[in-house]
PDB file of C-alpha atoms and ligand atoms in Angstrom:
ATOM      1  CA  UNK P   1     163.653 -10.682-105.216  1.00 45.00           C
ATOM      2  CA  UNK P   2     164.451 -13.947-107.251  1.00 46.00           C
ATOM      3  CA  UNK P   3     165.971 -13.128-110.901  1.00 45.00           C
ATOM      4  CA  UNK P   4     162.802 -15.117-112.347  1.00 45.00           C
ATOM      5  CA  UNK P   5     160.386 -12.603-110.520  1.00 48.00           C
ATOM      6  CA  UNK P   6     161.616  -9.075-111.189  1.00 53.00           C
ATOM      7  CA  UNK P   7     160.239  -5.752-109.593  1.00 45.00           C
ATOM      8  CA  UNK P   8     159.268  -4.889-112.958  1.00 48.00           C
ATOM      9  CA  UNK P   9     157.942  -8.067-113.681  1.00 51.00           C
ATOM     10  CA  UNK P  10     156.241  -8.002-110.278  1.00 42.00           C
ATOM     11  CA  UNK P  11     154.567  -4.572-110.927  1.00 40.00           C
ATOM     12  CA  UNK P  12     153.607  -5.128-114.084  1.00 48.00           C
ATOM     13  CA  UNK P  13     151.680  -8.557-113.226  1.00 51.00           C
ATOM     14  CA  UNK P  14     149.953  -6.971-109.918  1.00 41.00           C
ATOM     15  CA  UNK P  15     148.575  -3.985-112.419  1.00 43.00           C
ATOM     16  CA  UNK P  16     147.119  -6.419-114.414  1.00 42.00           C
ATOM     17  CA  UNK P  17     145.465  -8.230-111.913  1.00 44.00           C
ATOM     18  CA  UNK P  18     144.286  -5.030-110.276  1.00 42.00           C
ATOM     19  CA  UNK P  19     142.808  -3.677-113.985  1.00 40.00           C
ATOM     20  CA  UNK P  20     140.967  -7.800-114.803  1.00 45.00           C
ATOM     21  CA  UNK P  21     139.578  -7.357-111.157  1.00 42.00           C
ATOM     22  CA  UNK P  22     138.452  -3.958-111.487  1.00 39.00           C
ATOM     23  CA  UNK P  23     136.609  -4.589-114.831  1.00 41.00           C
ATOM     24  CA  UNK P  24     135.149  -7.980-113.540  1.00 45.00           C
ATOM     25  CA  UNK P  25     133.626  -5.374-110.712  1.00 42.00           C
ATOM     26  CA  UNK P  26     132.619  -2.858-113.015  1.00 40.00           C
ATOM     27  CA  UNK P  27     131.339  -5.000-115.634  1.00 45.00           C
ATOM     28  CA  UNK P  28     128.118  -6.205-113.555  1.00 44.00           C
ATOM     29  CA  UNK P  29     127.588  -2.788-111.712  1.00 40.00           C
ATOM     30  CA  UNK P  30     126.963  -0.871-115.343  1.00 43.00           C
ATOM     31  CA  UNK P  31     125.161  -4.102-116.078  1.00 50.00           C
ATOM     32  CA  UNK P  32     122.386  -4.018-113.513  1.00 45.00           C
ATOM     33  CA  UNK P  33     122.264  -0.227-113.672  1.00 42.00           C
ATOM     34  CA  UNK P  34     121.494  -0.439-116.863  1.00 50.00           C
ATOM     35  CA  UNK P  35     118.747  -3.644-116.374  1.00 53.00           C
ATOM     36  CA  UNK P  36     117.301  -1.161-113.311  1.00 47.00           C
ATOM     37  CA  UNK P  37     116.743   2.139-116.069  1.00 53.00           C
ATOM     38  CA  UNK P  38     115.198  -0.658-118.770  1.00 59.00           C
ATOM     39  CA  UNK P  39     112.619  -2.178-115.591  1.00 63.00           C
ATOM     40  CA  UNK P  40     111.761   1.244-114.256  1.00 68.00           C
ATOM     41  CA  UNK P  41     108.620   0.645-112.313  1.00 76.00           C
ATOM     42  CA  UNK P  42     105.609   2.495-113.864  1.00 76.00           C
ATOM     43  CA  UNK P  43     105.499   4.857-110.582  1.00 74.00           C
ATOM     44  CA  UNK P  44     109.200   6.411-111.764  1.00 80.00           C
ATOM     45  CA  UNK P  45     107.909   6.746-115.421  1.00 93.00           C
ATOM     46  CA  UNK P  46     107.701  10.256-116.829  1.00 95.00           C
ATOM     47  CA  UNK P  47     104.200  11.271-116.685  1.00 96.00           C
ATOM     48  CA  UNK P  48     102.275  14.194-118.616  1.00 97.00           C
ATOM     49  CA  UNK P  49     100.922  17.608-116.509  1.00 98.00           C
ATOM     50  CA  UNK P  50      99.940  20.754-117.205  1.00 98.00           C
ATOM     51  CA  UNK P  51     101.644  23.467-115.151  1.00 98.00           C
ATOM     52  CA  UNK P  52     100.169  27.189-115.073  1.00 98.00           C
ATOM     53  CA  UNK P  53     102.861  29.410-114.716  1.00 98.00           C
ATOM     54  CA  UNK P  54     102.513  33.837-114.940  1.00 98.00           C
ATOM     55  CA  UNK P  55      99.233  32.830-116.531  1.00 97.00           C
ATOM     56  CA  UNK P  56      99.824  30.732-119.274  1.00 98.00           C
ATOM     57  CA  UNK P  57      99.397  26.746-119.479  1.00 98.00           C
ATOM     58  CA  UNK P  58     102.439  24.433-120.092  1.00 98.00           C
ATOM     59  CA  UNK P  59     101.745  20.637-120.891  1.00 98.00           C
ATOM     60  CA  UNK P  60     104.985  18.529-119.910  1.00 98.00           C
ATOM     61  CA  UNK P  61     106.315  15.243-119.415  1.00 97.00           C
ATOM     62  CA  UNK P  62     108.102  14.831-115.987  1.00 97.00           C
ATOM     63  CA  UNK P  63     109.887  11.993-113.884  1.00 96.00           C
ATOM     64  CA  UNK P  64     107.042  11.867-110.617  1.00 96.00           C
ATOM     65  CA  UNK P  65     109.971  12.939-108.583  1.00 96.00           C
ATOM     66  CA  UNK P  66     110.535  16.371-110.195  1.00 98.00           C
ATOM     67  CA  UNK P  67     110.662  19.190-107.832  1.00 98.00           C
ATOM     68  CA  UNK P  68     108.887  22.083-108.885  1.00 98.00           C
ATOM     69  CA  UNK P  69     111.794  24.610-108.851  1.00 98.00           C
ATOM     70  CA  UNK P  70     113.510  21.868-111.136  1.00 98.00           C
ATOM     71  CA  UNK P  71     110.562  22.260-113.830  1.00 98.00           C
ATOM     72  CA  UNK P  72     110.541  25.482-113.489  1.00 98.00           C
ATOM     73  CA  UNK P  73     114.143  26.099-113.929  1.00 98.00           C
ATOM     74  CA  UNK P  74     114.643  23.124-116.783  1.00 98.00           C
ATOM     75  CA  UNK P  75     111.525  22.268-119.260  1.00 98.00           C
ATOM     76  CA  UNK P  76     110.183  25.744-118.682  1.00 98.00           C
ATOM     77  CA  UNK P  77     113.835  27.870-118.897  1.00 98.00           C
ATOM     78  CA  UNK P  78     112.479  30.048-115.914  1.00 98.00           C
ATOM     79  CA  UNK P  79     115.790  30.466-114.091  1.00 98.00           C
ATOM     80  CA  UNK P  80     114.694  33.084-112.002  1.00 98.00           C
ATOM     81  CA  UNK P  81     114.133  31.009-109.282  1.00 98.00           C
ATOM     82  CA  UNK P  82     116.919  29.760-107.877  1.00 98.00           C
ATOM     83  CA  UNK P  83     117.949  26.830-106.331  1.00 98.00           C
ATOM     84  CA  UNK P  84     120.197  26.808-103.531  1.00 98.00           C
ATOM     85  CA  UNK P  85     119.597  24.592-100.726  1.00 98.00           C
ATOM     86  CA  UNK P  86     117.319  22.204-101.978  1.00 98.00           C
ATOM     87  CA  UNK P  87     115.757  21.360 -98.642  1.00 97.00           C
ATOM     88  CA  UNK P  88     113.695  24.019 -97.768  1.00 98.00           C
ATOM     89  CA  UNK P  89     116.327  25.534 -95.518  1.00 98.00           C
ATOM     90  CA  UNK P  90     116.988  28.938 -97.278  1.00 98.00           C
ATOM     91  CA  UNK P  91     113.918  30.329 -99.398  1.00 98.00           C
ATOM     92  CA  UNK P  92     116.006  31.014-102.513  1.00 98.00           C
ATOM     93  CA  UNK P  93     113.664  28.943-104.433  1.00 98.00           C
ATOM     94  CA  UNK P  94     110.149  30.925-103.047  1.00 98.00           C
ATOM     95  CA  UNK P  95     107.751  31.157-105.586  1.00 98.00           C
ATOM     96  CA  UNK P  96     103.943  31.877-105.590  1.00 98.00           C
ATOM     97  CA  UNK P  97     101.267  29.187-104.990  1.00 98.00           C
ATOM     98  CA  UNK P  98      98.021  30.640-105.655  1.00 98.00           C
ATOM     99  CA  UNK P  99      99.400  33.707-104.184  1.00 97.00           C
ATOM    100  CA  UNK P 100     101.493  32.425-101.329  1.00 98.00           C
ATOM    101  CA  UNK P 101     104.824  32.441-100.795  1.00 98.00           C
ATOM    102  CA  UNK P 102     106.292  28.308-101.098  1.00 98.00           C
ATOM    103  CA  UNK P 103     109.503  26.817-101.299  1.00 98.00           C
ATOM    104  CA  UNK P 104     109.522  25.266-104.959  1.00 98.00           C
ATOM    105  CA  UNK P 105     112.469  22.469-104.368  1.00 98.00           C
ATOM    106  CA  UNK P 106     110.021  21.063-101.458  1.00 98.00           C
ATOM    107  CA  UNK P 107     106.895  20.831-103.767  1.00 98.00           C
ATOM    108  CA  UNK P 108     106.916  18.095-106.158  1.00 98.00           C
ATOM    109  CA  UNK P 109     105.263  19.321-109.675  1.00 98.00           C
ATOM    110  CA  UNK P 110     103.085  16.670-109.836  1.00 98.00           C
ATOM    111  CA  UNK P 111     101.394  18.708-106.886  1.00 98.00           C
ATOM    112  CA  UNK P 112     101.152  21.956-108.537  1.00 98.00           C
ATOM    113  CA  UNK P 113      99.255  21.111-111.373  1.00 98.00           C
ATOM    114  CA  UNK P 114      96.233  22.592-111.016  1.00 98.00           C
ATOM    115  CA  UNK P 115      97.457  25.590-109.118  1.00 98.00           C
ATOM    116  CA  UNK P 116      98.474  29.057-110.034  1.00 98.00           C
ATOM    117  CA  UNK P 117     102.133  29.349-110.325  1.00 98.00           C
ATOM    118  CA  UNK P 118     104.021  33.032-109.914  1.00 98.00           C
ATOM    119  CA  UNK P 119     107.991  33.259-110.338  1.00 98.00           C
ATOM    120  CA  UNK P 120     109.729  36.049-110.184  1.00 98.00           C
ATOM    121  CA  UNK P 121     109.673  36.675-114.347  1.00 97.00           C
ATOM    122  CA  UNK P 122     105.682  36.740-113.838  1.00 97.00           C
ATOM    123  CA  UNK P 123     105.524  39.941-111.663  1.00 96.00           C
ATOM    124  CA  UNK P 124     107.135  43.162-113.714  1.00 93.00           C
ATOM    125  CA  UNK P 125     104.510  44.138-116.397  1.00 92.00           C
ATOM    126  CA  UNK P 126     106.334  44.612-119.459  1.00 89.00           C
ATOM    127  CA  UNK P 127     109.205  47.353-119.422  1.00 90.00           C
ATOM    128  CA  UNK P 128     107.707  47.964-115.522  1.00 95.00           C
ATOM    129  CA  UNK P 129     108.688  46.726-112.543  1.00 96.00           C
ATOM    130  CA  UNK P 130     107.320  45.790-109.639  1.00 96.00           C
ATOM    131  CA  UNK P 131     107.314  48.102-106.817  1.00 96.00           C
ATOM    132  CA  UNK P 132     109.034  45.489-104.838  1.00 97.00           C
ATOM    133  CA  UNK P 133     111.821  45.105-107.447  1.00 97.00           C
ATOM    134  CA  UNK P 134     112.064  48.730-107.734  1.00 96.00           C
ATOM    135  CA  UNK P 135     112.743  49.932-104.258  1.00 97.00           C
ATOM    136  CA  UNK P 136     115.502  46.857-104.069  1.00 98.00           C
ATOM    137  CA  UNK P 137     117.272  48.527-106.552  1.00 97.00           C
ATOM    138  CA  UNK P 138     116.646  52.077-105.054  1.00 96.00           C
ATOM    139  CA  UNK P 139     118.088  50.897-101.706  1.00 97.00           C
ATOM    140  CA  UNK P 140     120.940  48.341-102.502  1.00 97.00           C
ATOM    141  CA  UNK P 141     118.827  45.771-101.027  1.00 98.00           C
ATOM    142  CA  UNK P 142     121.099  42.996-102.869  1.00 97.00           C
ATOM    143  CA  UNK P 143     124.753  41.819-103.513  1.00 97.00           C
ATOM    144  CA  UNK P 144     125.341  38.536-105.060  1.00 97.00           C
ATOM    145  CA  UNK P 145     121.414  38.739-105.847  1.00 97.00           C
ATOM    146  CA  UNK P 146     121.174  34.959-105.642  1.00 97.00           C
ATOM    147  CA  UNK P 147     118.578  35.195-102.197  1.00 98.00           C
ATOM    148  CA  UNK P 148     116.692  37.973-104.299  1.00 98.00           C
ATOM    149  CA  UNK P 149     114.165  36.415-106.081  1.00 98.00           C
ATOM    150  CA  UNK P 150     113.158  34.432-103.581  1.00 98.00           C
ATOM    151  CA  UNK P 151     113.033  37.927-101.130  1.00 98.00           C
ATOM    152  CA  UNK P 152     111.038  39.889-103.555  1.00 98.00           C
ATOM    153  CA  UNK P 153     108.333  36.389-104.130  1.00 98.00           C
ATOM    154  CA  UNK P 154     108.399  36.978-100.057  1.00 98.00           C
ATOM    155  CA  UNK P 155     107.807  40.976-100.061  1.00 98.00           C
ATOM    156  CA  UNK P 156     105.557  41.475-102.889  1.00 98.00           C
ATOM    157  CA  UNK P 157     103.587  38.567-101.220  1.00 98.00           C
ATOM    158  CA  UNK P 158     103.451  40.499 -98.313  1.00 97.00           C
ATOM    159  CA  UNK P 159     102.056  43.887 -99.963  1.00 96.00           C
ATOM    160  CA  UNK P 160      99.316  42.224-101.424  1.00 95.00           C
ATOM    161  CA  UNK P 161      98.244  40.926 -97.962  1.00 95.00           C
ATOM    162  CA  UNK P 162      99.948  44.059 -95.827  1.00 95.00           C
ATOM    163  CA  UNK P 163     100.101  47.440 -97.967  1.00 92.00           C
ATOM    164  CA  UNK P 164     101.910  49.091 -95.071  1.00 94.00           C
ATOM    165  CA  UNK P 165     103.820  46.883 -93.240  1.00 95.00           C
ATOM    166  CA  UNK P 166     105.621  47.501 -90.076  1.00 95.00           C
ATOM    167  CA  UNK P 167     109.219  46.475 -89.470  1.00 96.00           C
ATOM    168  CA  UNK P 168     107.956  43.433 -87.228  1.00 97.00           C
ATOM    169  CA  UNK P 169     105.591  42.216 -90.191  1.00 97.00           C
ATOM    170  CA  UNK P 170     108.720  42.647 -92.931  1.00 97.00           C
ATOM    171  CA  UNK P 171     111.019  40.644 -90.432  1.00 97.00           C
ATOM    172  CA  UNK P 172     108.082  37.676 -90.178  1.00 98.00           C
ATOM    173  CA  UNK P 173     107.221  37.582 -93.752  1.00 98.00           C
ATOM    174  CA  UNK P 174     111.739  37.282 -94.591  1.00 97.00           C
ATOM    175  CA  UNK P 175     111.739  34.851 -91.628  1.00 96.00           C
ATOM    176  CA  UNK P 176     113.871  31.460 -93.336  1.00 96.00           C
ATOM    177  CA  UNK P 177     115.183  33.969 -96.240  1.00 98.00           C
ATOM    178  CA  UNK P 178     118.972  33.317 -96.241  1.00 98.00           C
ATOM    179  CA  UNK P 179     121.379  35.891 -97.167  1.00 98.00           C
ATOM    180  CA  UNK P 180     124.711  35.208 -97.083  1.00 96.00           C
ATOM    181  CA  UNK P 181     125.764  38.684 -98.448  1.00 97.00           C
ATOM    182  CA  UNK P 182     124.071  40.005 -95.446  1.00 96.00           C
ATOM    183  CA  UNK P 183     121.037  42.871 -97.206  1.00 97.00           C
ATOM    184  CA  UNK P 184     118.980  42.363 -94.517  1.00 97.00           C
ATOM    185  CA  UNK P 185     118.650  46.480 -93.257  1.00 97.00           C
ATOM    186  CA  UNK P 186     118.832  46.924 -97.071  1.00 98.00           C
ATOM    187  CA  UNK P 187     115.858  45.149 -97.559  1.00 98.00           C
ATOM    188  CA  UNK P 188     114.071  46.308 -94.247  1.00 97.00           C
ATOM    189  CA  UNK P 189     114.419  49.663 -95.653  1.00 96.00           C
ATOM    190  CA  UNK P 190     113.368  48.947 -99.162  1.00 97.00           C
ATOM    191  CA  UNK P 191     110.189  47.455 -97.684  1.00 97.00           C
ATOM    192  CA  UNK P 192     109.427  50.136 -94.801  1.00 96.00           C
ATOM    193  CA  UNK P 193     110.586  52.968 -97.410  1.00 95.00           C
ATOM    194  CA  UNK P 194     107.439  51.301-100.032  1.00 93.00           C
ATOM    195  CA  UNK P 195     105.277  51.135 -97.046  1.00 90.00           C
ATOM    196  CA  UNK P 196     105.464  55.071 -96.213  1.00 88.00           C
ATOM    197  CA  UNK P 197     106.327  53.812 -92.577  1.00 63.00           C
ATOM    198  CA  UNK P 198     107.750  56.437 -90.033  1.00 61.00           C
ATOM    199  CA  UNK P 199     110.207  53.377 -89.141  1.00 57.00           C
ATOM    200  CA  UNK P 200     112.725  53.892 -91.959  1.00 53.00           C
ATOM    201  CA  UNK P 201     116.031  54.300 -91.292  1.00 44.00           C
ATOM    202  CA  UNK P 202     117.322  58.056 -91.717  1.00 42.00           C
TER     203      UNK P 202
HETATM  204  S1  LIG N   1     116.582  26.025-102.435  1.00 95.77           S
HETATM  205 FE1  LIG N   1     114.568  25.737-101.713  1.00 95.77          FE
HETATM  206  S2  LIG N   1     114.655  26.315 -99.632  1.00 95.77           S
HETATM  207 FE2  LIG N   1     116.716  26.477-100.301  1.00 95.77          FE
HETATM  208  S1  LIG N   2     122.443  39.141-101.880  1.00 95.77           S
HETATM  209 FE1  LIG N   2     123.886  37.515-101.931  1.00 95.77          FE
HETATM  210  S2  LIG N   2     122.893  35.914-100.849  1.00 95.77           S
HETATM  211 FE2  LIG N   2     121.593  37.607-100.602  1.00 95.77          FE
END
């Protein structure tokens, strides 16, 4: 290395390249990203709804591609329902649709309007819980309790359908319910103990 061109010399020039081409990158990136937000087509503008949700109405203002779990869990502070997944993969997110059992991160909210929405904070009355909620806590029937909401949407959806369920119609009605914690028999038992059925575990 010549005396005129020094390593620190050297180093310090290259950095300062490096940093003028870096900003000259940057510059245009945070440029058109902002230009892109400003031009928003009018189909990604937030638009108003009404969701119904444990009986009462809520009128919001959403992006079109809001999932309903993420309205429910944001704008509406109903963090019962979890989100884990997001892809439909793992139930965590099951709330009620007109009584049935759905996966809220694969339902866009735009879609529910106009539908009866249950989460998990809609089905103790008052101080009172629901029988579902009561025999998981009887039996142990959760760990981490992040898959439990979404299990209990899935049980007490059964029971209104099934009053006495068999161990075949329990394992159908938790079939795509994830738990890593592993309550499964916990939860077979919670279910078959509510049912009365001769197949609980002694
Ligand atoms: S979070 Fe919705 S299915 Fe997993
Ligand atoms: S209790 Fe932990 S994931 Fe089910």
């Amino acid at each position: 290395m010549s005396e005129t061109l020094s390593r620190r010399s050297f180093l310090k020039d290259t950095a300062l390249a490096s940093t003028e081409a870096f900003i000259a990158g940057v510059a245009p990136v945070a440029a058109a990203a902002a230009q892109t937000q400003a031009t928003a087509p009018p189909e990604r503008q937030p638009v108003a709804l009404t969701l119904r949700v444990n009986g009462r109405a809520h009128a919001l203002r959403l992006a079109p591609e809001t999932t309903l779990a993420e309205a429910l869990r944001g704008p509406l502070g109903l963090s019962g329902t979890k989100i884990a997944c997001d892809r439909g993969a793992c139930s965590a997110c099951t709330v009620w649709l007109d009584g049935r059992p759905v996966c809220s991160c694969m339902l866009l909210a735009l879609d529910a309007e106009g539908h009866e929405i249950t989460t998990i904070e809609g089905l103790a009355r008052g101080d009172a819980l629901h029988p579902v909620q009561a025999a998981f806590i009887e039996h142990d029937a959760l760990q981490c309790g992040f898959c439990t909401p979404g299990m209990v949407m899935s049980c007490a959806a059964l029971l209104e359908q099934t009053p006495r369920p068999d161990a075949e119609q329990v394992k159908q009605a938790l079939a795509g319910h994830l738990c890593r914690c592993g309550s499964y028999p916990h939860v077979l038992e919670a279910m078959l103990d509510l049912a009365g059925s001769p197949e609980r575990r002694p």
